CSV table of C-alpha atoms and ligand atoms in Angstrom, one decimal:
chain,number,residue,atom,x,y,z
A,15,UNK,CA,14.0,21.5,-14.4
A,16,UNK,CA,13.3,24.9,-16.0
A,17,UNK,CA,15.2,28.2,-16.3
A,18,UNK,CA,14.1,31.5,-14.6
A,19,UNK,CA,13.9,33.5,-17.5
A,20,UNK,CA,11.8,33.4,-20.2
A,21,UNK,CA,13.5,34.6,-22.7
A,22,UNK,CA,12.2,34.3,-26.4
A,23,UNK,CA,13.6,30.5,-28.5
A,24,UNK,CA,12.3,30.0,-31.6
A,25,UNK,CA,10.6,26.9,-32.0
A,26,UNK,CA,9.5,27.8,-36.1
A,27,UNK,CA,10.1,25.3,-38.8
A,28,UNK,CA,13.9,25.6,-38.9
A,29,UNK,CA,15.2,25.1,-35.6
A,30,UNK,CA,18.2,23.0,-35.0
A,31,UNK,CA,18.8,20.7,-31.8
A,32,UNK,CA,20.9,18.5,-30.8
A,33,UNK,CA,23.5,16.7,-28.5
A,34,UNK,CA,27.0,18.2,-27.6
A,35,UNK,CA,29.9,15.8,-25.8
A,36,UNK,CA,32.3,17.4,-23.7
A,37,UNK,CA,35.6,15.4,-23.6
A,38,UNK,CA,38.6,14.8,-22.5
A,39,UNK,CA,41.3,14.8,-20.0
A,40,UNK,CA,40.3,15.5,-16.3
A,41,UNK,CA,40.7,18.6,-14.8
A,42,UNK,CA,40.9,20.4,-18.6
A,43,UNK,CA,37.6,22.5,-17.8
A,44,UNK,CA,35.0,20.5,-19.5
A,45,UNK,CA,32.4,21.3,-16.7
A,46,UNK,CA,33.7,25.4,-16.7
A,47,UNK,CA,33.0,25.3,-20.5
A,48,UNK,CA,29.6,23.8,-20.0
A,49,UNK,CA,29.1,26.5,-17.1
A,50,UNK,CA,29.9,28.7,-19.5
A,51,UNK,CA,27.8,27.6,-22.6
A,52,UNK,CA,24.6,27.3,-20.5
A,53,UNK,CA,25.7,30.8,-18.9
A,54,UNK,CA,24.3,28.9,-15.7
A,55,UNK,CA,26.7,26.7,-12.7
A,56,UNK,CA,25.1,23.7,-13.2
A,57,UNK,CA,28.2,20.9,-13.1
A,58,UNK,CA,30.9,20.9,-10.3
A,59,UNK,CA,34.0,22.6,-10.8
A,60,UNK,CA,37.5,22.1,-8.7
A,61,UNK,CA,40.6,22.2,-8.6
A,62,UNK,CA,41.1,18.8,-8.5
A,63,UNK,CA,41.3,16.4,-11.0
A,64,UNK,CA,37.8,13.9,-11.6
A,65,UNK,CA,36.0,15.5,-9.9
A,66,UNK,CA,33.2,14.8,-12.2
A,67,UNK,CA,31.9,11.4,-11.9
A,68,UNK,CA,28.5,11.0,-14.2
A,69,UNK,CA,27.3,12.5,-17.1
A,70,UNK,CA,25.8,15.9,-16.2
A,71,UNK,CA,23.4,17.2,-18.8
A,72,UNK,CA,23.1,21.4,-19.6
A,73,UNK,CA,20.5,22.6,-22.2
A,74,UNK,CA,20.6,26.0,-24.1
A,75,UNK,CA,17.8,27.2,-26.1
A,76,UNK,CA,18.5,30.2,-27.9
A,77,UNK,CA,17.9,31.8,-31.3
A,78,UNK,CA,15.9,28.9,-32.6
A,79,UNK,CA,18.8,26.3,-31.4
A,80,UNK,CA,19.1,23.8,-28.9
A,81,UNK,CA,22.3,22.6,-27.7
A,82,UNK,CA,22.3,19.5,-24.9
A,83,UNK,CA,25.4,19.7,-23.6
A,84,UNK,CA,27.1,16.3,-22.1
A,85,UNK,CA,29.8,17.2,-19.7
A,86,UNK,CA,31.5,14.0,-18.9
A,87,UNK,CA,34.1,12.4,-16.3
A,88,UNK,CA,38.0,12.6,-17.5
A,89,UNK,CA,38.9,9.6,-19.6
A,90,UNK,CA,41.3,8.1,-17.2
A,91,UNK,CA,43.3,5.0,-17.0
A,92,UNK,CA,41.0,3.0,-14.9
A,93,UNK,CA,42.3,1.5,-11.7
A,94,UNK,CA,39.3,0.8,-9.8
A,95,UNK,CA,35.7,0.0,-10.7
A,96,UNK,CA,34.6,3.8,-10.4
A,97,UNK,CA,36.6,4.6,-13.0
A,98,UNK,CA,35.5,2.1,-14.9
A,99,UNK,CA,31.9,3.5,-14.7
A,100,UNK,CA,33.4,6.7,-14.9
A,101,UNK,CA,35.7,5.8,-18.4
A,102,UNK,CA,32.3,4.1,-19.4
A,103,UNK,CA,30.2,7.6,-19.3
A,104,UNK,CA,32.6,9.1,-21.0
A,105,UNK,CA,33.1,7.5,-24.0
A,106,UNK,CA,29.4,5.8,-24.1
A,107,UNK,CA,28.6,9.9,-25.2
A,108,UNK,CA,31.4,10.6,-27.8
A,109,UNK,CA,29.5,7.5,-30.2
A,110,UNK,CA,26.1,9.2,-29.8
A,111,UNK,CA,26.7,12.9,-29.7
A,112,UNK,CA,25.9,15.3,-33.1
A,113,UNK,CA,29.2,17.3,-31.6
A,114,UNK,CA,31.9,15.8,-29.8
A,115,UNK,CA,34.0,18.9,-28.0
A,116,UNK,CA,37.5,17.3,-27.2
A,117,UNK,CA,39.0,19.7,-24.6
A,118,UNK,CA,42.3,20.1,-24.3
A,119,UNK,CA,44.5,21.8,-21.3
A,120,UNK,CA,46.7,24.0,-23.4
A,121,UNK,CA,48.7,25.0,-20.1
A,122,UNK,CA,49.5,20.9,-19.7
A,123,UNK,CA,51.0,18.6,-21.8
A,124,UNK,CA,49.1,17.1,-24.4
A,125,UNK,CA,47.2,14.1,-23.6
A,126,UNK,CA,47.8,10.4,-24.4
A,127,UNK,CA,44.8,8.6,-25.5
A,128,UNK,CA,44.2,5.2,-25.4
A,129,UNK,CA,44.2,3.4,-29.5
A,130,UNK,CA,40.5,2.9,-28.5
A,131,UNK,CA,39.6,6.3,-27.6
A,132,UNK,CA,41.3,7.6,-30.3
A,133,UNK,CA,39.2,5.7,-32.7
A,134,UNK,CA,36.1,6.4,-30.9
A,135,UNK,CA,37.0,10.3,-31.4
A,136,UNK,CA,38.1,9.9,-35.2
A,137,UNK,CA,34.4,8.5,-35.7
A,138,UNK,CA,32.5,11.4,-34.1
A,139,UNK,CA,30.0,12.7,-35.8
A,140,UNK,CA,31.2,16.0,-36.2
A,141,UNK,CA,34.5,16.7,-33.6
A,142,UNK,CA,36.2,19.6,-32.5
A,143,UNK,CA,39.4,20.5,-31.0
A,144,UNK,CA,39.2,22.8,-27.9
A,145,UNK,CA,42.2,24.3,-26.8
A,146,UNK,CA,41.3,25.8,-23.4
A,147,UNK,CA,43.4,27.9,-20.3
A,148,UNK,CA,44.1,30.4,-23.2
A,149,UNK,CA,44.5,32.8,-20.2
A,150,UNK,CA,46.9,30.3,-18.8
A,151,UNK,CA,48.7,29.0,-21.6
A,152,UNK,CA,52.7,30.7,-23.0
A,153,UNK,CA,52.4,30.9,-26.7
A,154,UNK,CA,54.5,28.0,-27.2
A,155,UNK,CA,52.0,25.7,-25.1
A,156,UNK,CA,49.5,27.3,-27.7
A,157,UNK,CA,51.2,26.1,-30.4
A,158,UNK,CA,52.0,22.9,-29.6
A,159,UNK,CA,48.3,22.1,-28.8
A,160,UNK,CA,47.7,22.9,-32.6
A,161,UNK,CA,50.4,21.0,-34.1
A,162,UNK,CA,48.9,18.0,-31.8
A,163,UNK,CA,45.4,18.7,-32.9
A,164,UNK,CA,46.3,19.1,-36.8
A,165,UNK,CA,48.6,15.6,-36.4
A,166,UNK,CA,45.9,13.8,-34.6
A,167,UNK,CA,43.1,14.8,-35.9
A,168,UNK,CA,43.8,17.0,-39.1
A,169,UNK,CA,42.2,19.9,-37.2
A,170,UNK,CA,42.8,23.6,-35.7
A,171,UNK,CA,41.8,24.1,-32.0
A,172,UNK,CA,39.7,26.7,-31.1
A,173,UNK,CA,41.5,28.6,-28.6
A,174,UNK,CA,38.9,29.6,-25.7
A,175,UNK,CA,38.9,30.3,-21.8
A,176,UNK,CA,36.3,29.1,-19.9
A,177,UNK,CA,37.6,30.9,-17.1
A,178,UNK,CA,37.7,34.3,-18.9
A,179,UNK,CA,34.7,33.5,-21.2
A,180,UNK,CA,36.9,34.0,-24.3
A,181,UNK,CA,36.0,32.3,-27.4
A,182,UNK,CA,32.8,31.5,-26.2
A,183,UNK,CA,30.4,33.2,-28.3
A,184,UNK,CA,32.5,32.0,-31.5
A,185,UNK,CA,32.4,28.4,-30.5
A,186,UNK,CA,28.6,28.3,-29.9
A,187,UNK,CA,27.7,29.8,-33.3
A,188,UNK,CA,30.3,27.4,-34.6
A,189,UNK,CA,28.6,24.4,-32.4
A,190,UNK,CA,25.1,25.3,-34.1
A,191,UNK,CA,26.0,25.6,-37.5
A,192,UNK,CA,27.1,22.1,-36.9
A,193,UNK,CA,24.0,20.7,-35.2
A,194,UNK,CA,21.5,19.1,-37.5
A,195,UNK,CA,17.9,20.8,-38.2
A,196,UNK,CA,15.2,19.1,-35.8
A,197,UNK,CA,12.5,20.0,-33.5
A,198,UNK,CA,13.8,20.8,-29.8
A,199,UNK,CA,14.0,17.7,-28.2
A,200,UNK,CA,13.6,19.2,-24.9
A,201,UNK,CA,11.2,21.9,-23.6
A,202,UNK,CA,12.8,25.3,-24.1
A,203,UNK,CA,12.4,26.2,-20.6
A,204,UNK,CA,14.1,23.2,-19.0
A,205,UNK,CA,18.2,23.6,-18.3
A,206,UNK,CA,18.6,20.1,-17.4
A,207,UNK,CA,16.7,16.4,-17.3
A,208,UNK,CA,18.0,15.3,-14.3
A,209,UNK,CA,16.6,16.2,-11.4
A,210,UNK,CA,16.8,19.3,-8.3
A,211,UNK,CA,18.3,16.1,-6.2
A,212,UNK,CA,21.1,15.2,-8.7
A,213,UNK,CA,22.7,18.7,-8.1
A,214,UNK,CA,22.0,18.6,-4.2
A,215,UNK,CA,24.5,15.8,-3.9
A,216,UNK,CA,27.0,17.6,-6.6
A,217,UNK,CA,26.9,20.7,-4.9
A,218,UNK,CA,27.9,19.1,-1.3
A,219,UNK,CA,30.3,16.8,-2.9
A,220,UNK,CA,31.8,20.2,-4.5
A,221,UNK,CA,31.5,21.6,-0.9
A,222,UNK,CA,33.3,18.4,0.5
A,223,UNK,CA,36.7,18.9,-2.4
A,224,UNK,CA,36.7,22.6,-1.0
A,225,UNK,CA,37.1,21.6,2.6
A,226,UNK,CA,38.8,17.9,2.8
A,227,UNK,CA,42.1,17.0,1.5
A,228,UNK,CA,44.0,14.2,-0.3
A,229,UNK,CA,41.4,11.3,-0.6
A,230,UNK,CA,38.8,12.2,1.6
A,231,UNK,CA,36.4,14.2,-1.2
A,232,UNK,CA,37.4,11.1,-3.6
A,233,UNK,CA,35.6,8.4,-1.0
A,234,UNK,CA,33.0,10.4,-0.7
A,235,UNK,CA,29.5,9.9,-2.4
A,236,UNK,CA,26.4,11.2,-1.6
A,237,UNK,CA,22.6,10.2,-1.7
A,238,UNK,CA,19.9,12.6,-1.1
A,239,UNK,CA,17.5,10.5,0.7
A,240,UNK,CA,14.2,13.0,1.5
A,241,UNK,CA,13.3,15.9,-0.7
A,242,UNK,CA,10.1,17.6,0.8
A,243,UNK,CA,9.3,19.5,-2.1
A,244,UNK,CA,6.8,21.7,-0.9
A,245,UNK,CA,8.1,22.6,2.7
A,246,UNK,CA,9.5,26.4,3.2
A,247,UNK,CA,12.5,26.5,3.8
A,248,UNK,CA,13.2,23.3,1.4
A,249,UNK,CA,14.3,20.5,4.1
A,250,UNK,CA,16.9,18.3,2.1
A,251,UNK,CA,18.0,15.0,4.3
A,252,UNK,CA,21.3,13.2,2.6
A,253,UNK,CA,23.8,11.3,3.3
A,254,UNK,CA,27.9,11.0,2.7
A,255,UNK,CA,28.8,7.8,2.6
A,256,UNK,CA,32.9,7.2,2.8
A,257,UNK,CA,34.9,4.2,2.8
A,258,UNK,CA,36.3,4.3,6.6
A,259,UNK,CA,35.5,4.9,10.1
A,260,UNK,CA,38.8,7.4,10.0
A,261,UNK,CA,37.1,9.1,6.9
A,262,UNK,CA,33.7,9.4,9.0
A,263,UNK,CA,35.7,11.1,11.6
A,264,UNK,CA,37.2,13.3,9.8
A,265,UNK,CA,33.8,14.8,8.2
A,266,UNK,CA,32.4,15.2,11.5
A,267,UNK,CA,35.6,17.1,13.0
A,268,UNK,CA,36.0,18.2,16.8
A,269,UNK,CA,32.1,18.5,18.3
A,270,UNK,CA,30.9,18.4,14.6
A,271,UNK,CA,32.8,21.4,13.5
A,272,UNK,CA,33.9,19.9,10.3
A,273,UNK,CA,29.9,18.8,9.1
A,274,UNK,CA,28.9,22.3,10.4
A,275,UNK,CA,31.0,23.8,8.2
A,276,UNK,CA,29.8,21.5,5.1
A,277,UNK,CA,26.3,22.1,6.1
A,278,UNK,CA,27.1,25.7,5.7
A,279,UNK,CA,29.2,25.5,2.5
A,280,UNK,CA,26.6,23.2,0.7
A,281,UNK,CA,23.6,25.0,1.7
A,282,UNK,CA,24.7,27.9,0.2
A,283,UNK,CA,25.2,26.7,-3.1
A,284,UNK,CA,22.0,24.9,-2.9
A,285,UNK,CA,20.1,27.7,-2.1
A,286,UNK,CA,21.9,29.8,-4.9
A,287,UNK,CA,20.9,27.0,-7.2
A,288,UNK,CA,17.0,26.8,-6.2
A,289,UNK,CA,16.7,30.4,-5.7
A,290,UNK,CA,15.6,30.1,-2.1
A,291,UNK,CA,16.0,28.8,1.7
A,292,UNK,CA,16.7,25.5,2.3
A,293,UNK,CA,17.3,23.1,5.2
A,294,UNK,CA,20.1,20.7,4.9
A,295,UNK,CA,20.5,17.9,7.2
A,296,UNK,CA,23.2,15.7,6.5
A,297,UNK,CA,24.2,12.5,7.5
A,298,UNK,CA,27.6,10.5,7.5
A,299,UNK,CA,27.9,6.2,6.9
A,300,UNK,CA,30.4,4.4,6.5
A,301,UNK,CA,30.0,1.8,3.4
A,302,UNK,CA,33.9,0.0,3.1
A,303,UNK,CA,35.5,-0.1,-0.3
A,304,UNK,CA,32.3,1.0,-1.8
A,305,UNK,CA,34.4,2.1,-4.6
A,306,UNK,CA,35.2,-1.4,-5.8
A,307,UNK,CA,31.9,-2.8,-4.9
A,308,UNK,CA,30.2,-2.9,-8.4
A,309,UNK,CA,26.6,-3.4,-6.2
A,310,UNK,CA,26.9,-0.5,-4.1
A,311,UNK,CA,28.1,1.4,-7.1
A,312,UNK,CA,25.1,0.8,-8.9
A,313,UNK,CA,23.1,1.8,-6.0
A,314,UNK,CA,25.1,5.0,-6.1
A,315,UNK,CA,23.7,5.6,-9.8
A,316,UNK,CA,26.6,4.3,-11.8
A,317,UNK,CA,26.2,2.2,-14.9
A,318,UNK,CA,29.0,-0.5,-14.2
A,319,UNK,CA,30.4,-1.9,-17.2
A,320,UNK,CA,30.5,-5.9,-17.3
A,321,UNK,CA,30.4,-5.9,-13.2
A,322,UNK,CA,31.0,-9.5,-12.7
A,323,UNK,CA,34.8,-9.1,-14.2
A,324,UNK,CA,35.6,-6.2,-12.0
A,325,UNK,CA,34.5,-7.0,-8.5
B,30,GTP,N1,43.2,29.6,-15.8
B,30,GTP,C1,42.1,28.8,-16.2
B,30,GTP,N2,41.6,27.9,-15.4
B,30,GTP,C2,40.6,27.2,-15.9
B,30,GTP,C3,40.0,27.4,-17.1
B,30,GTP,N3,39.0,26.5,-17.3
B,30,GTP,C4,38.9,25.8,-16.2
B,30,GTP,N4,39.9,26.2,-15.3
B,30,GTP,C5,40.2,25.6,-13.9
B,30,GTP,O1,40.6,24.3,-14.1
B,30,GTP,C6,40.2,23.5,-13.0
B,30,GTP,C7,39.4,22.3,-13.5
B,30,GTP,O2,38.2,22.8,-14.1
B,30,GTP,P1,37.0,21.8,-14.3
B,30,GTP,O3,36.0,22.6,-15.1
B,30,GTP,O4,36.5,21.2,-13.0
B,30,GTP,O5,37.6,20.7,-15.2
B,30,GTP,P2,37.0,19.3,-15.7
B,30,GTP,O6,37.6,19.0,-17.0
B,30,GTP,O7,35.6,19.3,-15.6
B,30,GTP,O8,37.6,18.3,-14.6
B,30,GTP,P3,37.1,16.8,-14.1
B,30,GTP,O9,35.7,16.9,-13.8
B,30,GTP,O10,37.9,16.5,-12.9
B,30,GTP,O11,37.5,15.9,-15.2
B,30,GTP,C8,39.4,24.5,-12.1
B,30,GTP,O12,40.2,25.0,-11.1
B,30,GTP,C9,39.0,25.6,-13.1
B,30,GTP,O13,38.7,26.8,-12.4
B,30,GTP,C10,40.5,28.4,-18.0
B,30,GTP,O14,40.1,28.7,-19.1
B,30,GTP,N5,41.6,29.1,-17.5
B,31,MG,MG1,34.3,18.1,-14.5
């Protein structure tokens, strides 16, 4: 997938390039800092806490550097197979990544990692402290955050707002003096590897948090099952698939108000997304407890961790 623009990255001799983690608790605004970064709404953002399930991958050439951002689940306490696979593509990053971003809620309380994500982020690479909801946060918050992040991790936050777009600037020249000196490893036109059909499902799973409550949008996941790539408008077939007849019923609604309504919501951001018309017919199945179900989990995309101890 390529940006729009086409606006001038150096590709000369000493260009820097490399892989950037975004980490931490959910809902601390790792996937509105990635927005941000990549100046570009490319991951899911609600509310609600994990609402980010996979790894979602945001490139940003500029100025002779590339940054390939990682946003990444929360790392939750697993209680059920998805978070495993969730917990899994979170920390599987934090070992590979040149720059491991651990984000921090400032407006929350400080977050209890588990002994073995704690040593996984003591032996990053390169690792730093984000202390974000500056906007949000009392000064007090503020400064607890940094006598957590110098007591942790012998560090000082950076204090940012991925909401506001404070900080930002300051963080990315700070991110690429950081980054090692390489070749782009990516084309310096493309804003993602993963494909126009990844972010179709995001965006109506996004769509589906906005309008359902309590643990509908969480048993929902979606598949986009026809693509036609060169029709006009773009027709897009997918389909949610939820744990229980009751959850079926209740994304239909009265008459089919409810999927209407999702059509609607979804399309939009699709269309905003691809720059142009599209035609989204969705589709609703019922898979039970897919959630647990370490087969239909992979057919959902997930990497399960060791699946035969978890089913
Ligand atoms: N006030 C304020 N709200 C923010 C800021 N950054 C993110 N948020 C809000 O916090 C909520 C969660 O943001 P996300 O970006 O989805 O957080 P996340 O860490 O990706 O969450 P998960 O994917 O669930 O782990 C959303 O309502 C955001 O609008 C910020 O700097 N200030
Ligand atoms: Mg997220």
């Amino acid at each position: 997938m390529t940006r729009d623009d086409d606006s001038p990255a150096g590709t000369s001799a000493a260009t820097r390039a490399g892989y950037v983690a975004l980490v931490g608790y959910p809902n601390a605004g790792k996937s509105s800092l990635m927005n941000r970064l990549v100046e570009q709404k490319l991951s899911i953002v609600t509310p609600l806490a994990q609402t980010t399930r996979e790894r979602v991958l945001g490139i940003d050439s500029r100025d002779g550097v590339q940054m390939v951002f990682i946003d990444t689940p929360g790392l939750v306490e697993p209680r059920y197979l998805l978070h495993r696979a969730m917990l899994y593509a979170a920390t599987e990053v934090i070992d590979d990544a040149d720059v491991v971003l651990l984000l921090v809620d400032a407006a929350a309380g400080m977050p209890e990692f588990s002994p073995d994500v704690l040593r996984l982020l003591t032996l990053a690479k390169s690792l730093l402290v984000i202390s974000n909801k500056h906007d949000l946060a009392k000064p007090a918050q503020l400064e607890t955050v940094r006598n957590w992040s110098r007591e942790r991790f012998g560090l000082e936050p950076w204090e940012v707002s991925a909401l506001a777009g404070t900080g930002i600037d300051e963080l990315r020249a700070e991110i690429a003096r950081r980054l090692p000196e390489s070749p782009f490893l990516f084309p310096e036109d493309d804003i993602s590897s993963q494909p126009v059909r990844f972010f179709v499902s995001e965006f109506v799973r996004e769509a589906a948090f906005e309008l359902f409550e309590k643990e509908v949008p969480y048993s929902i996941a979606v598949k986009v099952d026809e693509f036609r790539e060169n029709s006009s408008p773009l027709y897009i077939r997918a389909t949610i698939y939820v744990e229980r007849p009751t959850q079926k019923a209740i994304i239909i609604g009265q008459g089919g108000a409810a999927i209407k309504r999702l059509g609607q919501s979804a399309r939009l951001k699709i269309e905003e997304f691809v720059g142009g018309p599209v035609y989204l017919d969705l589709w609703v199945k019922v898979v039970p407890r897919w959630r647990k179900d370490p087969l239909q989990l992979q057919r959902f995309g997930f990497s399960v961790p060791n699946p035969e101890k978890n089913a």
